[in-house]
Amino acid sequence: MKWCADVGGVGDGSVAGAIKYVQTLGIEALSVGWANIPSFRDKGYIDLETVQGMKDEIVAAGVEWGPMVAWAPRDLPTGAEAEAHFANLRKNFEVMAAVGTEILVMFPPGKNDTPWDEVVAYYKPLIALADEFKIKVGLHGHGRFMPSKVQWQLMNDVPSPYNGLTLCSGNIFHGDGEGMYDSTYELAKAGKVFFVHVRQVKKGEGEKEYWLDQGDIDLPRWIAALKAGGFDGYVRSEHLPTDMYRSFTPGGNGVSDIGTAFSLGYMRHLIR
Protein backbone atom coordinates (compact mmCIF):
# COMPACT_ATOMS: atom_id res chain seq x y z
CA MET A 1 0.00 0.00 0.00
CA LYS A 2 1.04 3.59 -0.56
CA TRP A 3 0.18 6.78 1.29
CA CYS A 4 -1.71 9.59 -0.44
CA ALA A 5 -2.45 13.17 0.63
CA ASP A 6 -4.83 15.68 -0.90
CA VAL A 7 -3.96 18.95 -2.63
CA GLY A 8 -5.75 21.57 -0.56
CA GLY A 9 -5.54 19.33 2.50
CA VAL A 10 -1.88 19.82 3.33
CA GLY A 11 0.58 22.68 2.95
CA ASP A 12 -0.69 26.16 2.11
CA GLY A 13 -3.54 25.00 -0.12
CA SER A 14 -1.52 25.18 -3.35
CA VAL A 15 -0.09 22.41 -5.51
CA ALA A 16 3.44 23.61 -4.70
CA GLY A 17 2.69 23.67 -0.99
CA ALA A 18 1.25 20.15 -1.07
CA ILE A 19 4.27 18.89 -3.01
CA LYS A 20 6.66 20.38 -0.46
CA TYR A 21 4.72 18.77 2.37
CA VAL A 22 4.59 15.25 0.90
CA GLN A 23 8.24 15.38 -0.14
CA THR A 24 9.20 16.26 3.44
CA LEU A 25 7.32 13.27 4.85
CA GLY A 26 7.99 10.80 2.05
CA ILE A 27 4.33 10.51 1.05
CA GLU A 28 4.09 8.83 -2.34
CA ALA A 29 1.05 10.44 -4.02
CA LEU A 30 -1.30 13.42 -4.18
CA SER A 31 -4.99 13.42 -5.01
CA VAL A 32 -6.84 16.41 -6.44
CA GLY A 33 -10.48 17.34 -5.89
CA TRP A 34 -12.66 18.70 -8.66
CA ALA A 35 -13.59 21.53 -6.30
CA ASN A 36 -9.98 22.75 -6.46
CA ILE A 37 -10.25 23.35 -10.23
CA PRO A 38 -11.47 26.91 -11.00
CA SER A 39 -13.49 25.89 -14.06
CA PHE A 40 -15.43 23.35 -12.01
CA ARG A 41 -16.44 26.01 -9.50
CA ASP A 42 -17.43 28.38 -12.31
CA LYS A 43 -18.91 26.03 -14.94
CA GLY A 44 -19.42 22.61 -13.38
CA TYR A 45 -16.62 20.84 -15.25
CA ILE A 46 -12.84 20.57 -15.04
CA ASP A 47 -10.61 21.79 -17.87
CA LEU A 48 -7.75 19.86 -19.41
CA GLU A 49 -5.17 22.66 -19.36
CA THR A 50 -5.45 23.23 -15.61
CA VAL A 51 -5.57 19.55 -14.66
CA GLN A 52 -2.69 18.64 -16.98
CA GLY A 53 -0.66 21.48 -15.49
CA MET A 54 -1.32 20.22 -11.97
CA LYS A 55 -0.36 16.68 -12.90
CA ASP A 56 2.80 17.80 -14.68
CA GLU A 57 3.89 19.82 -11.63
CA ILE A 58 3.20 16.90 -9.28
CA VAL A 59 4.88 14.23 -11.41
CA ALA A 60 7.90 16.45 -12.17
CA ALA A 61 8.49 16.62 -8.41
CA GLY A 62 8.70 12.82 -8.20
CA VAL A 63 5.24 12.44 -6.65
CA GLU A 64 2.58 10.11 -8.06
CA TRP A 65 -0.70 11.37 -9.55
CA GLY A 66 -3.32 9.75 -7.35
CA PRO A 67 -7.13 9.70 -7.51
CA MET A 68 -9.33 12.67 -8.20
CA VAL A 69 -12.16 13.48 -5.78
CA ALA A 70 -15.74 14.67 -6.33
CA TRP A 71 -19.08 15.00 -4.57
CA ALA A 72 -22.16 13.67 -6.30
CA PRO A 73 -25.20 15.98 -5.97
CA ARG A 74 -27.38 15.57 -2.88
CA ASP A 75 -30.36 16.89 -4.82
CA LEU A 76 -30.42 14.56 -7.79
CA PRO A 77 -31.03 16.40 -11.06
CA THR A 78 -33.95 15.61 -13.35
CA GLY A 79 -35.04 16.59 -16.86
CA ALA A 80 -32.96 19.26 -18.59
CA GLU A 81 -30.91 19.76 -15.44
CA ALA A 82 -29.91 16.11 -15.52
CA GLU A 83 -28.94 16.36 -19.19
CA ALA A 84 -26.66 19.31 -18.43
CA HIS A 85 -25.24 17.58 -15.36
CA PHE A 86 -24.29 14.42 -17.23
CA ALA A 87 -22.91 16.45 -20.14
CA ASN A 88 -20.56 18.07 -17.64
CA LEU A 89 -19.75 14.69 -16.11
CA ARG A 90 -18.71 13.45 -19.54
CA LYS A 91 -16.33 16.41 -19.87
CA ASN A 92 -14.88 15.58 -16.46
CA PHE A 93 -14.30 11.95 -17.38
CA GLU A 94 -12.76 12.99 -20.69
CA VAL A 95 -10.25 15.20 -18.86
CA MET A 96 -9.50 12.59 -16.21
CA ALA A 97 -8.86 9.98 -18.90
CA ALA A 98 -6.70 12.37 -20.91
CA VAL A 99 -4.32 12.94 -17.98
CA GLY A 100 -4.27 9.28 -16.95
CA THR A 101 -6.44 9.33 -13.82
CA GLU A 102 -7.33 5.79 -12.76
CA ILE A 103 -9.63 6.34 -9.77
CA LEU A 104 -12.36 8.82 -8.87
CA VAL A 105 -13.28 9.06 -5.19
CA MET A 106 -17.00 9.87 -5.24
CA PHE A 107 -19.00 10.95 -2.24
CA PRO A 108 -22.49 9.45 -2.56
CA PRO A 109 -25.46 10.80 -4.50
CA GLY A 110 -28.75 11.83 -2.94
CA LYS A 111 -29.82 12.07 0.68
CA ASN A 112 -30.67 9.42 3.25
CA ASP A 113 -34.32 9.59 2.26
CA THR A 114 -33.80 9.70 -1.52
CA PRO A 115 -35.74 6.76 -3.03
CA TRP A 116 -33.40 3.90 -3.90
CA ASP A 117 -34.56 3.70 -7.50
CA GLU A 118 -33.55 7.34 -7.96
CA VAL A 119 -30.08 6.63 -6.60
CA VAL A 120 -29.71 3.71 -9.01
CA ALA A 121 -31.05 5.81 -11.88
CA TYR A 122 -28.31 8.38 -11.18
CA TYR A 123 -25.59 5.76 -10.77
CA LYS A 124 -26.26 3.87 -14.01
CA PRO A 125 -25.17 6.66 -16.39
CA LEU A 126 -22.34 7.57 -14.00
CA ILE A 127 -20.93 4.06 -14.15
CA ALA A 128 -21.56 3.92 -17.91
CA LEU A 129 -19.09 6.81 -18.17
CA ALA A 130 -16.68 4.97 -15.88
CA ASP A 131 -16.90 1.92 -18.16
CA GLU A 132 -16.38 4.01 -21.27
CA PHE A 133 -13.34 5.87 -19.96
CA LYS A 134 -11.91 3.01 -17.85
CA ILE A 135 -11.91 4.98 -14.61
CA LYS A 136 -12.77 3.28 -11.33
CA VAL A 137 -15.43 5.07 -9.27
CA GLY A 138 -14.88 4.47 -5.56
CA LEU A 139 -18.03 5.35 -3.61
CA HIS A 140 -17.21 6.75 -0.18
CA GLY A 141 -19.47 4.98 2.33
CA HIS A 142 -21.25 7.95 3.89
CA GLY A 143 -24.74 8.34 5.40
CA ARG A 144 -27.01 5.52 4.21
CA PHE A 145 -24.04 3.89 2.50
CA MET A 146 -22.09 3.12 5.69
CA PRO A 147 -23.23 -0.54 5.99
CA SER A 148 -21.46 -2.89 3.60
CA LYS A 149 -24.78 -4.53 2.68
CA VAL A 150 -25.93 -1.20 1.18
CA GLN A 151 -22.63 -0.79 -0.64
CA TRP A 152 -23.03 -4.28 -2.08
CA GLN A 153 -26.60 -3.51 -3.09
CA LEU A 154 -25.50 -0.54 -5.21
CA MET A 155 -22.66 -2.50 -6.77
CA ASN A 156 -25.03 -5.38 -7.56
CA ASP A 157 -27.75 -3.08 -8.93
CA VAL A 158 -25.20 -1.33 -11.18
CA PRO A 159 -22.70 -4.09 -11.97
CA SER A 160 -19.33 -3.08 -13.38
CA PRO A 161 -15.65 -3.70 -12.64
CA TYR A 162 -15.41 0.10 -12.41
CA ASN A 163 -18.07 0.36 -9.67
CA GLY A 164 -16.41 -0.01 -6.28
CA LEU A 165 -15.58 1.70 -3.02
CA THR A 166 -13.50 4.22 -1.19
CA LEU A 167 -13.53 2.25 2.05
CA CYS A 168 -13.55 4.43 5.18
CA SER A 169 -12.62 2.72 8.45
CA GLY A 170 -14.80 5.05 10.53
CA ASN A 171 -17.92 4.73 8.43
CA ILE A 172 -17.78 0.98 7.92
CA PHE A 173 -17.37 0.64 11.70
CA HIS A 174 -20.54 2.69 12.18
CA GLY A 175 -22.25 0.58 9.51
CA ASP A 176 -21.04 -2.94 10.35
CA GLY A 177 -19.70 -2.79 13.91
CA GLU A 178 -17.44 -5.72 14.74
CA GLY A 179 -18.43 -7.27 11.43
CA MET A 180 -16.31 -4.64 9.66
CA TYR A 181 -13.21 -6.83 9.60
CA ASP A 182 -14.92 -9.70 7.81
CA SER A 183 -16.78 -7.40 5.41
CA THR A 184 -13.57 -5.50 4.66
CA TYR A 185 -11.84 -8.75 3.77
CA GLU A 186 -14.71 -9.81 1.50
CA LEU A 187 -14.83 -6.43 -0.27
CA ALA A 188 -11.08 -6.42 -0.80
CA LYS A 189 -11.08 -10.04 -1.98
CA ALA A 190 -13.77 -9.17 -4.54
CA GLY A 191 -11.57 -6.34 -5.88
CA LYS A 192 -14.11 -3.71 -4.86
CA VAL A 193 -11.86 -1.55 -2.67
CA PHE A 194 -10.32 1.12 -4.90
CA PHE A 195 -9.09 3.60 -2.26
CA VAL A 196 -8.94 3.70 1.56
CA HIS A 197 -9.62 6.40 4.14
CA VAL A 198 -8.27 5.77 7.63
CA ARG A 199 -9.83 7.40 10.67
CA GLN A 200 -10.72 6.50 14.23
CA VAL A 201 -14.14 6.72 15.88
CA LYS A 202 -16.04 5.48 18.93
CA LYS A 203 -19.40 3.74 19.03
CA GLY A 204 -22.31 6.16 19.29
CA GLU A 205 -20.17 9.28 18.77
CA GLY A 206 -20.63 9.76 15.03
CA GLU A 207 -18.11 12.05 13.39
CA LYS A 208 -16.23 12.96 16.59
CA GLU A 209 -12.52 12.82 15.82
CA TYR A 210 -9.93 10.75 17.66
CA TRP A 211 -6.27 9.98 17.16
CA LEU A 212 -5.69 6.65 15.47
CA ASP A 213 -4.67 4.90 18.71
CA GLN A 214 -7.65 6.10 20.75
CA GLY A 215 -10.94 4.87 19.25
CA ASP A 216 -12.89 1.62 19.09
CA ILE A 217 -11.50 0.37 15.76
CA ASP A 218 -8.72 -2.19 15.82
CA LEU A 219 -6.78 -0.58 12.99
CA PRO A 220 -3.98 -3.19 12.85
CA ARG A 221 -6.69 -5.85 12.44
CA TRP A 222 -8.48 -3.78 9.81
CA ILE A 223 -5.35 -3.18 7.76
CA ALA A 224 -4.53 -6.88 8.05
CA ALA A 225 -7.99 -7.68 6.63
CA LEU A 226 -7.35 -5.36 3.68
CA LYS A 227 -3.98 -7.01 3.05
CA ALA A 228 -5.41 -10.51 3.35
CA GLY A 229 -8.06 -9.57 0.80
CA GLY A 230 -5.37 -8.40 -1.63
CA PHE A 231 -5.76 -4.61 -1.42
CA ASP A 232 -2.52 -2.86 -2.39
CA GLY A 233 -3.65 0.63 -3.37
CA TYR A 234 -3.57 4.13 -1.91
CA VAL A 235 -4.39 4.99 1.70
CA ARG A 236 -4.99 8.41 3.23
CA SER A 237 -6.01 9.68 6.66
CA GLU A 238 -8.87 12.02 7.46
CA HIS A 239 -10.71 13.52 10.41
CA LEU A 240 -7.98 13.77 13.03
CA PRO A 241 -8.48 16.04 16.09
CA THR A 242 -6.27 18.78 14.63
CA ASP A 243 -7.81 18.72 11.14
CA MET A 244 -9.33 22.11 10.29
CA TYR A 245 -12.04 21.17 7.81
CA ARG A 246 -14.34 24.00 8.87
CA SER A 247 -11.86 26.70 9.89
CA PHE A 248 -8.99 26.46 7.42
CA THR A 249 -7.65 29.68 5.92
CA PRO A 250 -5.13 29.25 3.08
CA GLY A 251 -1.70 30.63 3.86
CA GLY A 252 -1.14 28.98 7.21
CA ASN A 253 -0.83 25.36 8.17
CA GLY A 254 -2.84 23.04 5.96
CA VAL A 255 -6.17 21.46 6.76
CA SER A 256 -4.52 18.23 7.87
CA ASP A 257 -0.80 18.93 8.28
CA ILE A 258 -0.45 17.69 11.87
CA GLY A 259 -3.08 14.97 11.57
CA THR A 260 -1.54 13.56 8.39
CA ALA A 261 1.94 13.52 9.92
CA PHE A 262 0.71 11.70 13.02
CA SER A 263 -1.28 9.22 10.95
CA LEU A 264 1.62 8.51 8.62
CA GLY A 265 3.87 7.71 11.57
CA TYR A 266 1.24 5.48 13.14
CA MET A 267 0.27 3.70 9.93
CA ARG A 268 3.56 3.30 8.09
CA HIS A 269 4.48 0.01 9.73
CA LEU A 270 0.94 -1.35 9.17
CA ILE A 271 0.59 -0.60 5.47
CA ARG A 272 3.98 -1.86 4.33
mmCIF file of C-alpha atoms in Angstrom:
data_model
loop_
_atom_site.group_PDB
_atom_site.id
_atom_site.type_symbol
_atom_site.label_atom_id
_atom_site.label_comp_id
_atom_site.label_asym_id
_atom_site.label_seq_id
_atom_site.Cartn_x
_atom_site.Cartn_y
_atom_site.Cartn_z
ATOM 1 C CA MET A 1 0.000 0.000 0.000
ATOM 2 C CA LYS A 2 1.040 3.592 -0.562
ATOM 3 C CA TRP A 3 0.183 6.784 1.290
ATOM 4 C CA CYS A 4 -1.706 9.590 -0.439
ATOM 5 C CA ALA A 5 -2.449 13.171 0.633
ATOM 6 C CA ASP A 6 -4.834 15.683 -0.896
ATOM 7 C CA VAL A 7 -3.964 18.950 -2.630
ATOM 8 C CA GLY A 8 -5.753 21.572 -0.556
ATOM 9 C CA GLY A 9 -5.543 19.327 2.498
ATOM 10 C CA VAL A 10 -1.877 19.823 3.333
ATOM 11 C CA GLY A 11 0.579 22.682 2.949
ATOM 12 C CA ASP A 12 -0.690 26.160 2.113
ATOM 13 C CA GLY A 13 -3.539 25.005 -0.118
ATOM 14 C CA SER A 14 -1.522 25.177 -3.345
ATOM 15 C CA VAL A 15 -0.086 22.406 -5.507
ATOM 16 C CA ALA A 16 3.441 23.610 -4.703
ATOM 17 C CA GLY A 17 2.691 23.669 -0.985
ATOM 18 C CA ALA A 18 1.254 20.145 -1.068
ATOM 19 C CA ILE A 19 4.274 18.887 -3.010
ATOM 20 C CA LYS A 20 6.662 20.382 -0.462
ATOM 21 C CA TYR A 21 4.722 18.774 2.369
ATOM 22 C CA VAL A 22 4.589 15.255 0.896
ATOM 23 C CA GLN A 23 8.240 15.383 -0.140
ATOM 24 C CA THR A 24 9.203 16.258 3.437
ATOM 25 C CA LEU A 25 7.320 13.267 4.848
ATOM 26 C CA GLY A 26 7.993 10.796 2.046
ATOM 27 C CA ILE A 27 4.331 10.508 1.046
ATOM 28 C CA GLU A 28 4.092 8.830 -2.345
ATOM 29 C CA ALA A 29 1.054 10.441 -4.015
ATOM 30 C CA LEU A 30 -1.299 13.421 -4.180
ATOM 31 C CA SER A 31 -4.988 13.420 -5.015
ATOM 32 C CA VAL A 32 -6.839 16.413 -6.443
ATOM 33 C CA GLY A 33 -10.479 17.343 -5.892
ATOM 34 C CA TRP A 34 -12.657 18.700 -8.665
ATOM 35 C CA ALA A 35 -13.595 21.534 -6.297
ATOM 36 C CA ASN A 36 -9.975 22.749 -6.461
ATOM 37 C CA ILE A 37 -10.253 23.346 -10.229
ATOM 38 C CA PRO A 38 -11.468 26.915 -11.001
ATOM 39 C CA SER A 39 -13.485 25.886 -14.063
ATOM 40 C CA PHE A 40 -15.429 23.347 -12.005
ATOM 41 C CA ARG A 41 -16.439 26.006 -9.502
ATOM 42 C CA ASP A 42 -17.434 28.376 -12.313
ATOM 43 C CA LYS A 43 -18.905 26.034 -14.937
ATOM 44 C CA GLY A 44 -19.418 22.608 -13.379
ATOM 45 C CA TYR A 45 -16.616 20.836 -15.251
ATOM 46 C CA ILE A 46 -12.840 20.573 -15.040
ATOM 47 C CA ASP A 47 -10.615 21.788 -17.868
ATOM 48 C CA LEU A 48 -7.754 19.861 -19.409
ATOM 49 C CA GLU A 49 -5.174 22.660 -19.362
ATOM 50 C CA THR A 50 -5.455 23.227 -15.613
ATOM 51 C CA VAL A 51 -5.565 19.551 -14.656
ATOM 52 C CA GLN A 52 -2.691 18.644 -16.976
ATOM 53 C CA GLY A 53 -0.657 21.480 -15.489
ATOM 54 C CA MET A 54 -1.318 20.224 -11.969
ATOM 55 C CA LYS A 55 -0.365 16.685 -12.901
ATOM 56 C CA ASP A 56 2.803 17.805 -14.683
ATOM 57 C CA GLU A 57 3.886 19.821 -11.633
ATOM 58 C CA ILE A 58 3.198 16.898 -9.283
ATOM 59 C CA VAL A 59 4.884 14.230 -11.406
ATOM 60 C CA ALA A 60 7.901 16.452 -12.165
ATOM 61 C CA ALA A 61 8.489 16.616 -8.408
ATOM 62 C CA GLY A 62 8.699 12.819 -8.199
ATOM 63 C CA VAL A 63 5.236 12.440 -6.646
ATOM 64 C CA GLU A 64 2.576 10.107 -8.062
ATOM 65 C CA TRP A 65 -0.698 11.369 -9.550
ATOM 66 C CA GLY A 66 -3.323 9.755 -7.346
ATOM 67 C CA PRO A 67 -7.134 9.699 -7.509
ATOM 68 C CA MET A 68 -9.334 12.673 -8.201
ATOM 69 C CA VAL A 69 -12.160 13.485 -5.778
ATOM 70 C CA ALA A 70 -15.735 14.668 -6.331
ATOM 71 C CA TRP A 71 -19.084 15.003 -4.572
ATOM 72 C CA ALA A 72 -22.165 13.668 -6.303
ATOM 73 C CA PRO A 73 -25.198 15.983 -5.974
ATOM 74 C CA ARG A 74 -27.376 15.574 -2.884
ATOM 75 C CA ASP A 75 -30.361 16.893 -4.816
ATOM 76 C CA LEU A 76 -30.417 14.558 -7.791
ATOM 77 C CA PRO A 77 -31.031 16.401 -11.063
ATOM 78 C CA THR A 78 -33.950 15.606 -13.354
ATOM 79 C CA GLY A 79 -35.036 16.589 -16.865
ATOM 80 C CA ALA A 80 -32.965 19.258 -18.588
ATOM 81 C CA GLU A 81 -30.914 19.763 -15.440
ATOM 82 C CA ALA A 82 -29.907 16.106 -15.517
ATOM 83 C CA GLU A 83 -28.941 16.360 -19.195
ATOM 84 C CA ALA A 84 -26.661 19.306 -18.430
ATOM 85 C CA HIS A 85 -25.243 17.584 -15.360
ATOM 86 C CA PHE A 86 -24.288 14.425 -17.234
ATOM 87 C CA ALA A 87 -22.911 16.446 -20.144
ATOM 88 C CA ASN A 88 -20.556 18.071 -17.642
ATOM 89 C CA LEU A 89 -19.751 14.687 -16.108
ATOM 90 C CA ARG A 90 -18.714 13.447 -19.538
ATOM 91 C CA LYS A 91 -16.330 16.410 -19.875
ATOM 92 C CA ASN A 92 -14.885 15.582 -16.456
ATOM 93 C CA PHE A 93 -14.302 11.950 -17.378
ATOM 94 C CA GLU A 94 -12.756 12.990 -20.687
ATOM 95 C CA VAL A 95 -10.254 15.199 -18.858
ATOM 96 C CA MET A 96 -9.497 12.585 -16.213
ATOM 97 C CA ALA A 97 -8.857 9.978 -18.900
ATOM 98 C CA ALA A 98 -6.704 12.375 -20.906
ATOM 99 C CA VAL A 99 -4.324 12.938 -17.982
ATOM 100 C CA GLY A 100 -4.274 9.283 -16.948
ATOM 101 C CA THR A 101 -6.443 9.326 -13.825
ATOM 102 C CA GLU A 102 -7.327 5.786 -12.760
ATOM 103 C CA ILE A 103 -9.628 6.343 -9.767
ATOM 104 C CA LEU A 104 -12.358 8.820 -8.872
ATOM 105 C CA VAL A 105 -13.279 9.055 -5.191
ATOM 106 C CA MET A 106 -17.000 9.868 -5.244
ATOM 107 C CA PHE A 107 -19.005 10.953 -2.240
ATOM 108 C CA PRO A 108 -22.488 9.454 -2.563
ATOM 109 C CA PRO A 109 -25.464 10.799 -4.504
ATOM 110 C CA GLY A 110 -28.746 11.825 -2.945
ATOM 111 C CA LYS A 111 -29.822 12.069 0.679
ATOM 112 C CA ASN A 112 -30.665 9.424 3.250
ATOM 113 C CA ASP A 113 -34.322 9.586 2.255
ATOM 114 C CA THR A 114 -33.801 9.695 -1.516
ATOM 115 C CA PRO A 115 -35.739 6.761 -3.026
ATOM 116 C CA TRP A 116 -33.397 3.903 -3.900
ATOM 117 C CA ASP A 117 -34.557 3.703 -7.498
ATOM 118 C CA GLU A 118 -33.549 7.344 -7.960
ATOM 119 C CA VAL A 119 -30.076 6.633 -6.595
ATOM 120 C CA VAL A 120 -29.705 3.710 -9.006
ATOM 121 C CA ALA A 121 -31.047 5.812 -11.878
ATOM 122 C CA TYR A 122 -28.309 8.376 -11.180
ATOM 123 C CA TYR A 123 -25.595 5.759 -10.772
ATOM 124 C CA LYS A 124 -26.262 3.870 -14.008
ATOM 125 C CA PRO A 125 -25.175 6.665 -16.389
ATOM 126 C CA LEU A 126 -22.344 7.565 -14.003
ATOM 127 C CA ILE A 127 -20.928 4.057 -14.152
ATOM 128 C CA ALA A 128 -21.562 3.916 -17.910
ATOM 129 C CA LEU A 129 -19.086 6.815 -18.171
ATOM 130 C CA ALA A 130 -16.680 4.973 -15.880
ATOM 131 C CA ASP A 131 -16.897 1.917 -18.156
ATOM 132 C CA GLU A 132 -16.376 4.008 -21.265
ATOM 133 C CA PHE A 133 -13.340 5.873 -19.959
ATOM 134 C CA LYS A 134 -11.908 3.009 -17.853
ATOM 135 C CA ILE A 135 -11.909 4.981 -14.609
ATOM 136 C CA LYS A 136 -12.767 3.277 -11.328
ATOM 137 C CA VAL A 137 -15.425 5.075 -9.273
ATOM 138 C CA GLY A 138 -14.884 4.474 -5.559
ATOM 139 C CA LEU A 139 -18.031 5.346 -3.611
ATOM 140 C CA HIS A 140 -17.208 6.751 -0.181
ATOM 141 C CA GLY A 141 -19.467 4.984 2.328
ATOM 142 C CA HIS A 142 -21.254 7.945 3.892
ATOM 143 C CA GLY A 143 -24.736 8.337 5.403
ATOM 144 C CA ARG A 144 -27.013 5.521 4.208
ATOM 145 C CA PHE A 145 -24.036 3.892 2.504
ATOM 146 C CA MET A 146 -22.091 3.116 5.685
ATOM 147 C CA PRO A 147 -23.228 -0.540 5.989
ATOM 148 C CA SER A 148 -21.461 -2.889 3.598
ATOM 149 C CA LYS A 149 -24.777 -4.525 2.678
ATOM 150 C CA VAL A 150 -25.928 -1.203 1.180
ATOM 151 C CA GLN A 151 -22.631 -0.787 -0.644
ATOM 152 C CA TRP A 152 -23.027 -4.280 -2.077
ATOM 153 C CA GLN A 153 -26.595 -3.506 -3.089
ATOM 154 C CA LEU A 154 -25.501 -0.542 -5.206
ATOM 155 C CA MET A 155 -22.661 -2.504 -6.775
ATOM 156 C CA ASN A 156 -25.031 -5.381 -7.558
ATOM 157 C CA ASP A 157 -27.747 -3.079 -8.925
ATOM 158 C CA VAL A 158 -25.202 -1.328 -11.175
ATOM 159 C CA PRO A 159 -22.696 -4.095 -11.966
ATOM 160 C CA SER A 160 -19.330 -3.083 -13.383
ATOM 161 C CA PRO A 161 -15.651 -3.702 -12.644
ATOM 162 C CA TYR A 162 -15.412 0.102 -12.408
ATOM 163 C CA ASN A 163 -18.067 0.360 -9.671
ATOM 164 C CA GLY A 164 -16.411 -0.008 -6.275
ATOM 165 C CA LEU A 165 -15.583 1.698 -3.022
ATOM 166 C CA THR A 166 -13.504 4.216 -1.192
ATOM 167 C CA LEU A 167 -13.526 2.252 2.048
ATOM 168 C CA CYS A 168 -13.554 4.428 5.181
ATOM 169 C CA SER A 169 -12.622 2.718 8.452
ATOM 170 C CA GLY A 170 -14.800 5.050 10.533
ATOM 171 C CA ASN A 171 -17.920 4.734 8.430
ATOM 172 C CA ILE A 172 -17.779 0.982 7.917
ATOM 173 C CA PHE A 173 -17.373 0.641 11.695
ATOM 174 C CA HIS A 174 -20.542 2.689 12.178
ATOM 175 C CA GLY A 175 -22.252 0.582 9.511
ATOM 176 C CA ASP A 176 -21.044 -2.940 10.348
ATOM 177 C CA GLY A 177 -19.696 -2.789 13.912
ATOM 178 C CA GLU A 178 -17.442 -5.723 14.740
ATOM 179 C CA GLY A 179 -18.427 -7.275 11.429
ATOM 180 C CA MET A 180 -16.312 -4.639 9.662
ATOM 181 C CA TYR A 181 -13.207 -6.826 9.598
ATOM 182 C CA ASP A 182 -14.923 -9.697 7.811
ATOM 183 C CA SER A 183 -16.783 -7.405 5.414
ATOM 184 C CA THR A 184 -13.569 -5.496 4.656
ATOM 185 C CA TYR A 185 -11.837 -8.750 3.765
ATOM 186 C CA GLU A 186 -14.706 -9.810 1.495
ATOM 187 C CA LEU A 187 -14.831 -6.432 -0.266
ATOM 188 C CA ALA A 188 -11.078 -6.418 -0.805
ATOM 189 C CA LYS A 189 -11.077 -10.040 -1.982
ATOM 190 C CA ALA A 190 -13.767 -9.167 -4.538
ATOM 191 C CA GLY A 191 -11.575 -6.343 -5.880
ATOM 192 C CA LYS A 192 -14.111 -3.710 -4.863
ATOM 193 C CA VAL A 193 -11.860 -1.554 -2.669
ATOM 194 C CA PHE A 194 -10.325 1.120 -4.896
ATOM 195 C CA PHE A 195 -9.093 3.597 -2.257
ATOM 196 C CA VAL A 196 -8.936 3.696 1.557
ATOM 197 C CA HIS A 197 -9.623 6.402 4.135
ATOM 198 C CA VAL A 198 -8.272 5.768 7.635
ATOM 199 C CA ARG A 199 -9.834 7.404 10.666
ATOM 200 C CA GLN A 200 -10.716 6.503 14.234
ATOM 201 C CA VAL A 201 -14.138 6.719 15.884
ATOM 202 C CA LYS A 202 -16.039 5.476 18.926
ATOM 203 C CA LYS A 203 -19.398 3.740 19.028
ATOM 204 C CA GLY A 204 -22.313 6.161 19.289
ATOM 205 C CA GLU A 205 -20.173 9.282 18.769
ATOM 206 C CA GLY A 206 -20.630 9.756 15.034
ATOM 207 C CA GLU A 207 -18.112 12.048 13.389
ATOM 208 C CA LYS A 208 -16.229 12.955 16.587
ATOM 209 C CA GLU A 209 -12.517 12.820 15.817
ATOM 210 C CA TYR A 210 -9.931 10.746 17.656
ATOM 211 C CA TRP A 211 -6.265 9.975 17.162
ATOM 212 C CA LEU A 212 -5.694 6.645 15.466
ATOM 213 C CA ASP A 213 -4.672 4.899 18.706
ATOM 214 C CA GLN A 214 -7.651 6.099 20.754
ATOM 215 C CA GLY A 215 -10.936 4.869 19.253
ATOM 216 C CA ASP A 216 -12.894 1.619 19.088
ATOM 217 C CA ILE A 217 -11.504 0.374 15.758
ATOM 218 C CA ASP A 218 -8.718 -2.194 15.820
ATOM 219 C CA LEU A 219 -6.777 -0.577 12.992
ATOM 220 C CA PRO A 220 -3.983 -3.188 12.855
ATOM 221 C CA ARG A 221 -6.686 -5.851 12.445
ATOM 222 C CA TRP A 222 -8.480 -3.779 9.806
ATOM 223 C CA ILE A 223 -5.346 -3.178 7.757
ATOM 224 C CA ALA A 224 -4.528 -6.881 8.051
ATOM 225 C CA ALA A 225 -7.993 -7.681 6.635
ATOM 226 C CA LEU A 226 -7.346 -5.358 3.676
ATOM 227 C CA LYS A 227 -3.982 -7.006 3.046
ATOM 228 C CA ALA A 228 -5.411 -10.505 3.346
ATOM 229 C CA GLY A 229 -8.063 -9.565 0.798
ATOM 230 C CA GLY A 230 -5.374 -8.396 -1.627
ATOM 231 C CA PHE A 231 -5.756 -4.612 -1.424
ATOM 232 C CA ASP A 232 -2.515 -2.863 -2.390
ATOM 233 C CA GLY A 233 -3.646 0.628 -3.369
ATOM 234 C CA TYR A 234 -3.571 4.132 -1.913
ATOM 235 C CA VAL A 235 -4.391 4.991 1.701
ATOM 236 C CA ARG A 236 -4.988 8.413 3.231
ATOM 237 C CA SER A 237 -6.007 9.682 6.663
ATOM 238 C CA GLU A 238 -8.868 12.024 7.457
ATOM 239 C CA HIS A 239 -10.706 13.524 10.409
ATOM 240 C CA LEU A 240 -7.979 13.773 13.031
ATOM 241 C CA PRO A 241 -8.481 16.037 16.088
ATOM 242 C CA THR A 242 -6.270 18.776 14.633
ATOM 243 C CA ASP A 243 -7.811 18.724 11.141
ATOM 244 C CA MET A 244 -9.325 22.107 10.288
ATOM 245 C CA TYR A 245 -12.044 21.172 7.805
ATOM 246 C CA ARG A 246 -14.343 24.004 8.868
ATOM 247 C CA SER A 247 -11.864 26.699 9.891
ATOM 248 C CA PHE A 248 -8.986 26.457 7.420
ATOM 249 C CA THR A 249 -7.649 29.684 5.925
ATOM 250 C CA PRO A 250 -5.126 29.245 3.080
ATOM 251 C CA GLY A 251 -1.702 30.634 3.857
ATOM 252 C CA GLY A 252 -1.143 28.982 7.212
ATOM 253 C CA ASN A 253 -0.832 25.364 8.171
ATOM 254 C CA GLY A 254 -2.842 23.038 5.962
ATOM 255 C CA VAL A 255 -6.173 21.464 6.760
ATOM 256 C CA SER A 256 -4.519 18.234 7.868
ATOM 257 C CA ASP A 257 -0.795 18.928 8.284
ATOM 258 C CA ILE A 258 -0.455 17.687 11.868
ATOM 259 C CA GLY A 259 -3.083 14.972 11.571
ATOM 260 C CA THR A 260 -1.545 13.556 8.393
ATOM 261 C CA ALA A 261 1.941 13.522 9.916
ATOM 262 C CA PHE A 262 0.710 11.700 13.019
ATOM 263 C CA SER A 263 -1.282 9.221 10.948
ATOM 264 C CA LEU A 264 1.622 8.508 8.618
ATOM 265 C CA GLY A 265 3.868 7.713 11.568
ATOM 266 C CA TYR A 266 1.237 5.477 13.138
ATOM 267 C CA MET A 267 0.265 3.701 9.926
ATOM 268 C CA ARG A 268 3.559 3.301 8.091
ATOM 269 C CA HIS A 269 4.476 0.012 9.735
ATOM 270 C CA LEU A 270 0.940 -1.351 9.166
ATOM 271 C CA ILE A 271 0.587 -0.599 5.467
ATOM 272 C CA ARG A 272 3.980 -1.864 4.332
#
